[in-house]
Amino acid sequence: MERGGKVSYKQTRVWNVDNWDEEEPSPPEIEEAGLCISRGEAVAFPTETVYGLGADARSDEAVEQIFAAKGRPGDNPLIVHIGERSQWQGLASVIPDMAEKLADAFWPGPLTLIVPKNNAVSEKVTAGLSTVAVRMPEHPVARALINKAGIPVAAPSANQSGRPSPTKAEHVTYDLDGKIAGIVQGGEAGYGLESTVVDCTGEKAVVLRPGGITREQLTSVLGEENVAETAALLQEDAPRAPGMKYRHYAPSAPLVLVEGSINEAAKQARGEGKTVGIMAVDEHRLELQAYADVFISLGSKDELSDIAARLYDNLRLADQSSVDVIFCETFPKKGIGEAVMNRLEKAASAS
Ligand code: TXA
Ligand code: MG
């Protein structure tokens, strides 16, 4: 179900707070942007994961602007962002013990917790589900902004639906300029991949989307036996994080993940007259770049968190290169590697 509503052109304001020293009181730019959100408009802002597009989570009309600007399907619910932990009770009908434990350990931070909802937020935020996704971000600009707005802020990633999430303000401008009220510019997002989404409504915690907080970190708090295996989730008929069923992040040329030798795959494609892009780690550049029309370096293989931080920027670069096919190497699904591979697999999936 695609939201067909037309987006009328808006003059998108820009507030640059890149130089704000968080030891100082928050600048007037954040106050203005917060006011904009509390008046019911949609404003993009940096978080420690990716840039978000925020609006008043209690208001149907405000939330509607998010769906319209992004072209987001209405059955894909949004995460509600809070500035203080005390706001959580106001959104949930009950907060399970495991959710409290995870919040104690990882909030503020890149972790989203699914809990049973009450009726405080717009039905459009939860897309008709009986649960609500809540996250307390760590980024000082995000927290100051949410606190200035003084309300729970619904915020998906601030990209055009289907494109990689924005890790720089310029990505937001590229996707949403003229469609939203404003952009708070605050430098590059740190993790570069979205938060880990954990369903806390059942017996065991279920990771619906791997992200900045790793499975290893979750099990260290809850115990191995209290975190469901990913395999159990995959066997279910209906995806429990509705967003995960959609195609995401995909460059316009087909992206092919190659576990073995990329040069063989590249040689074969070139033999068929195709132009080839290769995405690989720095250590493989010398060996591979002769086979590529465009080589995109993902970073050092020993710095997987840097690879994660730059992945979406690199996927956007790949999208802009006009090659016929892109081959990308794979990573071990350990630690942040699980989230990196999840996003690469989504980008590579054809449906
Ligand atoms: O890091 C992040 O999480 C970023 C920043 C801006 O906070 N936000 C973000 O939002 O990635 P979004 O909308 O792009 O992804 C939210 C994911 C989707 O896969 C959605 O389906 C899932 O969370 N989700 C939201 N509410 C849910 C719920 N009640 N039950 C299950 N999944 C839910
Ligand atoms: Mg998103």
Coordinates of C-alpha atoms and ligand atoms in Angstrom, one line a residue:
M1 CA 0.0 0.0 0.0
E2 CA 1.9 3.0 -1.3
R3 CA 0.9 6.5 0.1
G4 CA 0.0 8.3 -3.1
G5 CA -0.5 11.7 -1.5
K6 CA 1.4 14.5 -3.4
V7 CA 4.0 16.4 -1.5
S8 CA 3.7 20.1 -2.0
Y9 CA 7.0 22.0 -2.4
K10 CA 8.3 23.4 0.9
Q11 CA 11.2 25.8 1.4
T12 CA 13.4 23.5 3.5
R13 CA 15.2 25.5 6.2
V14 CA 18.7 24.5 7.2
W15 CA 20.1 24.9 10.7
N16 CA 23.8 24.2 11.0
V17 CA 24.8 23.2 14.6
D18 CA 28.0 21.4 13.6
N19 CA 30.1 23.7 15.8
W20 CA 28.0 23.4 18.9
D21 CA 30.0 22.3 21.9
E22 CA 27.7 20.2 23.9
E23 CA 29.1 21.5 27.2
E24 CA 27.5 24.9 26.2
P25 CA 23.8 25.5 26.3
S26 CA 22.0 24.4 23.2
P27 CA 22.0 27.0 20.4
P28 CA 18.9 28.9 19.1
E29 CA 19.0 26.8 15.9
I30 CA 18.0 23.7 18.0
E31 CA 15.3 25.7 19.7
E32 CA 13.8 26.9 16.4
A33 CA 13.9 23.3 15.0
G34 CA 12.3 22.0 18.1
L35 CA 9.5 24.6 17.9
C36 CA 9.0 23.5 14.3
I37 CA 8.5 19.9 15.4
S38 CA 6.2 20.9 18.2
R39 CA 4.1 23.0 15.7
G40 CA 3.5 19.7 13.7
E41 CA 6.2 20.0 11.0
A42 CA 8.7 17.3 9.9
V43 CA 12.4 18.1 10.5
A44 CA 15.5 16.0 9.8
F45 CA 18.2 15.7 12.5
P46 CA 21.3 13.8 13.2
T47 CA 21.4 10.8 15.5
E48 CA 24.3 8.5 16.4
T49 CA 23.0 5.9 13.9
V50 CA 21.7 7.7 10.9
Y51 CA 19.8 11.0 10.2
G52 CA 16.1 10.8 11.3
L53 CA 13.0 12.6 10.0
G54 CA 11.1 13.7 13.1
A55 CA 7.5 14.8 13.7
D56 CA 5.1 14.9 16.6
A57 CA 4.3 11.2 17.4
R58 CA 0.9 12.1 18.8
S59 CA -0.4 13.8 15.7
D60 CA -1.9 12.1 12.7
E61 CA -1.3 15.1 10.4
A62 CA 2.3 15.5 11.6
V63 CA 3.1 11.9 11.1
E64 CA 1.4 11.9 7.7
Q65 CA 4.0 14.4 6.5
I66 CA 6.8 11.9 7.2
F67 CA 5.1 9.2 5.1
A68 CA 4.3 11.6 2.3
A69 CA 7.9 13.1 2.2
K70 CA 9.6 9.7 2.2
G71 CA 7.1 7.9 0.0
R72 CA 6.9 5.3 2.8
P73 CA 4.3 2.5 2.7
G74 CA 1.7 3.2 5.5
D75 CA 2.0 -0.4 6.9
N76 CA 5.6 0.2 8.0
P77 CA 5.5 1.6 11.6
L78 CA 7.9 4.3 12.9
I79 CA 10.2 4.4 15.9
V80 CA 9.2 6.9 18.7
H81 CA 12.2 8.8 20.0
I82 CA 12.4 10.1 23.6
G83 CA 14.8 12.5 25.2
E84 CA 14.4 11.2 28.8
R85 CA 13.7 7.7 30.0
S86 CA 10.7 8.9 32.0
Q87 CA 8.8 9.5 28.8
W88 CA 8.7 5.8 28.1
Q89 CA 6.0 5.0 30.6
G90 CA 3.7 7.4 28.8
L91 CA 3.9 5.3 25.6
A92 CA 3.7 1.8 26.9
S93 CA 0.9 -0.2 28.6
V94 CA 3.5 -2.3 30.3
I95 CA 7.3 -2.4 30.2
P96 CA 8.6 -6.0 30.4
D97 CA 11.6 -6.7 32.6
M98 CA 13.9 -7.6 29.7
A99 CA 13.2 -4.2 28.2
E100 CA 14.1 -2.4 31.4
K101 CA 17.3 -4.4 31.6
L102 CA 18.3 -3.6 28.0
A103 CA 17.4 0.1 28.5
D104 CA 19.6 0.2 31.6
A105 CA 22.5 -1.2 29.7
F106 CA 22.2 0.5 26.3
W107 CA 20.1 3.7 26.6
P108 CA 20.8 6.3 25.5
G109 CA 22.1 4.5 22.4
P110 CA 21.4 2.6 19.1
L111 CA 18.8 0.2 20.5
T112 CA 15.1 0.3 19.8
L113 CA 12.8 -1.7 22.1
I114 CA 9.3 -3.0 21.1
V115 CA 6.9 -3.0 23.9
P116 CA 3.0 -3.2 24.2
K117 CA 1.6 0.3 23.5
N118 CA -1.0 2.4 25.1
N119 CA -2.9 4.9 23.1
A120 CA -0.6 7.9 23.4
V121 CA 0.8 7.9 19.9
S122 CA -0.9 8.2 16.6
E123 CA -2.2 4.9 15.0
K124 CA -0.2 5.9 12.0
V125 CA 3.0 5.6 13.9
T126 CA 2.3 2.0 14.9
A127 CA 0.6 1.1 11.7
G128 CA -2.2 -0.7 13.5
L129 CA 0.1 -2.9 15.6
S130 CA -0.5 -3.4 19.4
T131 CA 3.1 -2.5 20.1
V132 CA 5.3 0.6 19.9
A133 CA 9.0 0.9 19.1
V134 CA 10.8 3.3 21.4
R135 CA 14.4 4.5 21.3
M136 CA 16.3 7.1 23.4
P137 CA 19.1 8.3 21.1
E138 CA 22.5 9.3 22.4
H139 CA 23.4 12.0 20.0
P140 CA 23.5 15.4 21.8
V141 CA 21.7 17.2 19.0
A142 CA 18.9 14.6 18.8
R143 CA 18.4 14.7 22.6
A144 CA 18.5 18.5 22.8
L145 CA 16.0 18.7 19.9
I146 CA 13.6 16.2 21.4
N147 CA 13.8 17.9 24.7
K148 CA 13.1 21.3 23.2
A149 CA 10.2 19.9 21.3
G150 CA 9.0 18.5 24.6
I151 CA 7.0 15.6 23.0
P152 CA 7.7 12.1 21.8
V153 CA 9.1 12.3 18.3
A154 CA 8.3 9.7 15.6
A155 CA 11.3 9.4 13.3
P156 CA 12.3 7.0 10.6
S157 CA 15.5 7.3 8.7
A158 CA 15.5 10.6 6.7
N159 CA 15.9 9.0 3.2
Q160 CA 13.6 8.6 0.3
S161 CA 11.9 5.2 0.9
G162 CA 14.1 2.4 -0.6
R163 CA 17.3 4.4 -0.7
P164 CA 20.2 3.9 1.8
S165 CA 19.7 5.7 5.1
P166 CA 21.4 9.1 5.3
T167 CA 24.6 9.3 7.3
K168 CA 25.4 12.9 6.2
A169 CA 23.2 16.0 6.0
E170 CA 23.9 16.2 2.3
H171 CA 22.2 12.8 1.8
V172 CA 19.1 14.2 3.4
T173 CA 19.2 17.3 1.2
Y174 CA 19.6 15.0 -1.9
D175 CA 16.6 12.9 -1.0
L176 CA 14.2 15.3 0.7
D177 CA 15.0 18.9 -0.1
G178 CA 11.7 20.8 -0.8
K179 CA 9.6 18.1 0.8
I180 CA 10.3 18.7 4.5
A181 CA 10.2 21.8 6.8
G182 CA 13.9 21.7 7.7
I183 CA 17.2 19.9 8.3
V184 CA 19.4 20.2 11.4
Q185 CA 23.0 19.7 10.1
G186 CA 25.2 18.2 12.7
G187 CA 28.0 16.3 11.0
E188 CA 28.3 12.6 10.2
A189 CA 26.3 9.9 12.0
G190 CA 28.7 7.8 14.0
Y191 CA 27.5 4.2 13.7
G192 CA 26.3 4.7 10.1
L193 CA 23.8 1.8 10.4
E194 CA 20.3 2.0 12.1
S195 CA 19.6 0.9 15.6
T196 CA 19.1 -2.7 16.6
V197 CA 15.4 -3.4 16.9
V198 CA 14.5 -5.9 19.7
D199 CA 11.0 -7.3 20.3
C200 CA 10.5 -7.5 24.1
T201 CA 6.9 -8.7 24.0
G202 CA 7.5 -12.5 24.1
E203 CA 9.3 -15.0 26.3
K204 CA 12.6 -14.3 24.7
A205 CA 14.1 -11.1 23.2
V206 CA 13.9 -11.3 19.4
V207 CA 16.2 -9.3 17.2
L208 CA 14.1 -8.0 14.4
R209 CA 16.8 -5.9 12.9
P210 CA 20.5 -6.2 13.6
G211 CA 22.3 -2.9 14.2
G212 CA 24.6 -0.8 16.4
I213 CA 24.1 -3.0 19.5
T214 CA 25.3 -6.4 18.7
R215 CA 23.8 -9.8 19.5
E216 CA 26.8 -10.5 21.7
Q217 CA 26.0 -7.3 23.7
L218 CA 22.4 -8.3 24.1
T219 CA 23.2 -11.8 25.3
S220 CA 25.8 -10.4 27.7
V221 CA 22.9 -8.6 29.5
L222 CA 20.0 -11.1 29.1
G223 CA 21.9 -14.4 28.9
E224 CA 22.2 -16.6 25.8
E225 CA 19.0 -18.5 26.7
N226 CA 16.9 -15.4 26.7
V227 CA 17.7 -14.2 23.2
A228 CA 16.0 -16.0 20.4
E229 CA 18.0 -17.4 17.5
T230 CA 17.7 -15.5 14.3
A231 CA 16.7 -18.7 12.5
A232 CA 13.5 -19.0 14.6
L233 CA 12.5 -15.6 13.3
L234 CA 13.2 -16.4 9.7
Q235 CA 10.8 -19.4 9.8
E236 CA 7.8 -17.2 10.7
D237 CA 5.4 -16.5 7.9
A238 CA 4.9 -12.8 8.6
P239 CA 7.8 -10.5 9.1
R240 CA 7.6 -9.1 12.6
A241 CA 9.5 -5.9 11.7
P242 CA 7.2 -4.9 8.8
G243 CA 9.9 -2.7 7.4
M244 CA 12.3 -5.6 6.8
K245 CA 10.2 -7.1 4.0
Y246 CA 10.8 -4.1 1.7
R247 CA 13.7 -3.8 -0.7
H248 CA 16.1 -1.3 0.7
Y249 CA 19.4 0.5 0.0
A250 CA 19.7 -0.9 -3.5
P251 CA 21.9 0.8 -6.1
S252 CA 20.3 1.1 -9.6
A253 CA 22.8 -1.4 -11.0
P254 CA 22.4 -5.0 -9.7
L255 CA 24.6 -5.6 -6.6
V256 CA 26.0 -9.1 -6.4
L257 CA 27.6 -10.4 -3.2
V258 CA 30.6 -12.6 -4.0
E259 CA 32.0 -15.0 -1.4
G260 CA 34.7 -16.4 -3.5
S261 CA 36.8 -14.8 -6.1
I262 CA 35.6 -11.4 -7.3
N263 CA 38.1 -11.2 -10.1
E264 CA 36.6 -14.3 -11.8
A265 CA 33.1 -12.8 -11.6
A266 CA 34.3 -9.5 -12.9
K267 CA 36.2 -11.1 -15.8
Q268 CA 33.1 -13.0 -16.8
A269 CA 30.9 -9.9 -16.7
R270 CA 33.4 -7.9 -18.7
G271 CA 33.6 -10.8 -21.2
E272 CA 29.9 -10.2 -21.7
G273 CA 30.5 -6.6 -22.5
K274 CA 29.4 -5.2 -19.1
T275 CA 31.0 -2.4 -17.2
V276 CA 31.9 -3.5 -13.7
G277 CA 31.9 -1.8 -10.3
I278 CA 33.8 -3.5 -7.4
M279 CA 33.2 -2.8 -3.7
A280 CA 36.0 -4.3 -1.6
V281 CA 38.3 -3.6 1.4
D282 CA 41.4 -1.5 1.0
E283 CA 43.6 -4.6 1.3
H284 CA 42.1 -6.1 -1.9
R285 CA 42.3 -2.9 -4.0
L286 CA 45.6 -3.7 -5.7
E287 CA 44.5 -7.2 -6.6
L288 CA 41.0 -6.2 -7.8
Q289 CA 41.0 -2.7 -9.3
A290 CA 42.4 -3.8 -12.6
Y291 CA 39.1 -5.8 -13.1
A292 CA 36.9 -2.8 -12.3
D293 CA 35.7 0.2 -14.2
V294 CA 34.8 1.7 -10.8
F295 CA 36.4 0.6 -7.6
I296 CA 34.9 1.6 -4.3
S297 CA 37.0 1.1 -1.2
L298 CA 34.9 0.0 1.8
G299 CA 37.7 0.6 4.3
S300 CA 40.2 -1.6 6.1
K301 CA 39.1 -5.2 6.7
D302 CA 40.3 -4.9 10.3
E303 CA 38.0 -1.9 11.0
L304 CA 34.6 -3.3 10.5
S305 CA 32.9 -0.5 12.5
D306 CA 34.5 2.0 10.0
I307 CA 33.1 -0.1 7.1
A308 CA 29.7 0.0 8.8
A309 CA 29.9 3.8 9.2
R310 CA 30.7 4.4 5.6
L311 CA 28.6 1.7 4.0
Y312 CA 25.6 3.8 3.1
D313 CA 27.7 6.5 1.7
N314 CA 29.5 3.9 -0.4
L315 CA 26.2 2.4 -1.6
R316 CA 25.1 5.9 -2.7
L317 CA 28.4 6.3 -4.6
A318 CA 27.8 2.9 -6.2
D319 CA 24.3 4.1 -7.2
Q320 CA 25.8 7.2 -8.9
S321 CA 28.3 5.2 -10.9
S322 CA 26.8 4.2 -14.2
V323 CA 28.2 0.6 -14.3
D324 CA 26.1 -2.4 -15.4
V325 CA 26.9 -4.6 -12.4
I326 CA 28.5 -4.2 -9.0
F327 CA 30.3 -7.0 -7.2
C328 CA 30.9 -6.7 -3.5
E329 CA 32.8 -8.8 -1.0
T330 CA 31.2 -10.3 2.1
F331 CA 32.0 -10.2 5.8
P332 CA 31.8 -12.6 8.8
K333 CA 28.4 -12.2 10.5
K334 CA 29.9 -11.5 13.9
G335 CA 29.6 -8.4 16.0
I336 CA 28.7 -5.4 13.8
G337 CA 29.3 -7.7 10.8
E338 CA 25.8 -9.1 11.3
A339 CA 24.3 -5.7 10.6
V340 CA 26.7 -5.0 7.7
M341 CA 25.8 -8.3 6.0
N342 CA 22.0 -7.7 6.7
R343 CA 22.1 -4.4 4.9
L344 CA 24.3 -5.8 2.0
E345 CA 22.0 -8.7 1.6
K346 CA 19.0 -6.4 1.4
A347 CA 20.7 -4.2 -1.1
A348 CA 21.5 -7.3 -3.2
S349 CA 18.0 -8.8 -3.0
A350 CA 16.0 -8.4 -6.1
S351 CA 12.6 -8.3 -4.5
Ligands
TXA1 O1 18.6 4.1 14.0 C1 17.4 4.1 13.8 O2 16.6 3.3 14.3 C2 16.9 5.3 12.9 C3 17.1 6.6 13.6 C4 16.6 7.8 12.9 O3 16.7 6.5 15.0 N1 15.5 5.1 12.6 C5 15.1 4.1 11.7 O4 13.8 4.1 11.5 O5 15.9 3.3 11.2 P1 13.1 3.3 10.3 O6 11.7 3.7 10.3 O7 13.9 3.5 9.1 O8 13.1 1.8 10.7 C6 12.3 1.3 11.8 C7 12.2 -0.2 11.8 C8 11.4 -0.7 10.6 O9 12.0 -1.9 10.1 C9 10.0 -0.9 11.2 O10 9.3 -1.9 10.5 C10 10.4 -1.4 12.6 O11 11.5 -0.6 13.0 N2 9.3 -1.1 13.6 C11 8.8 0.0 14.0 N3 7.8 -0.1 14.9 C12 7.6 -1.5 15.0 C13 6.8 -2.3 15.8 N4 5.8 -1.8 16.6 N5 6.9 -3.6 15.7 C14 7.9 -4.2 14.9 N6 8.7 -3.4 14.2 C15 8.6 -2.1 14.2
MG2 MG 14.7 3.4 7.2

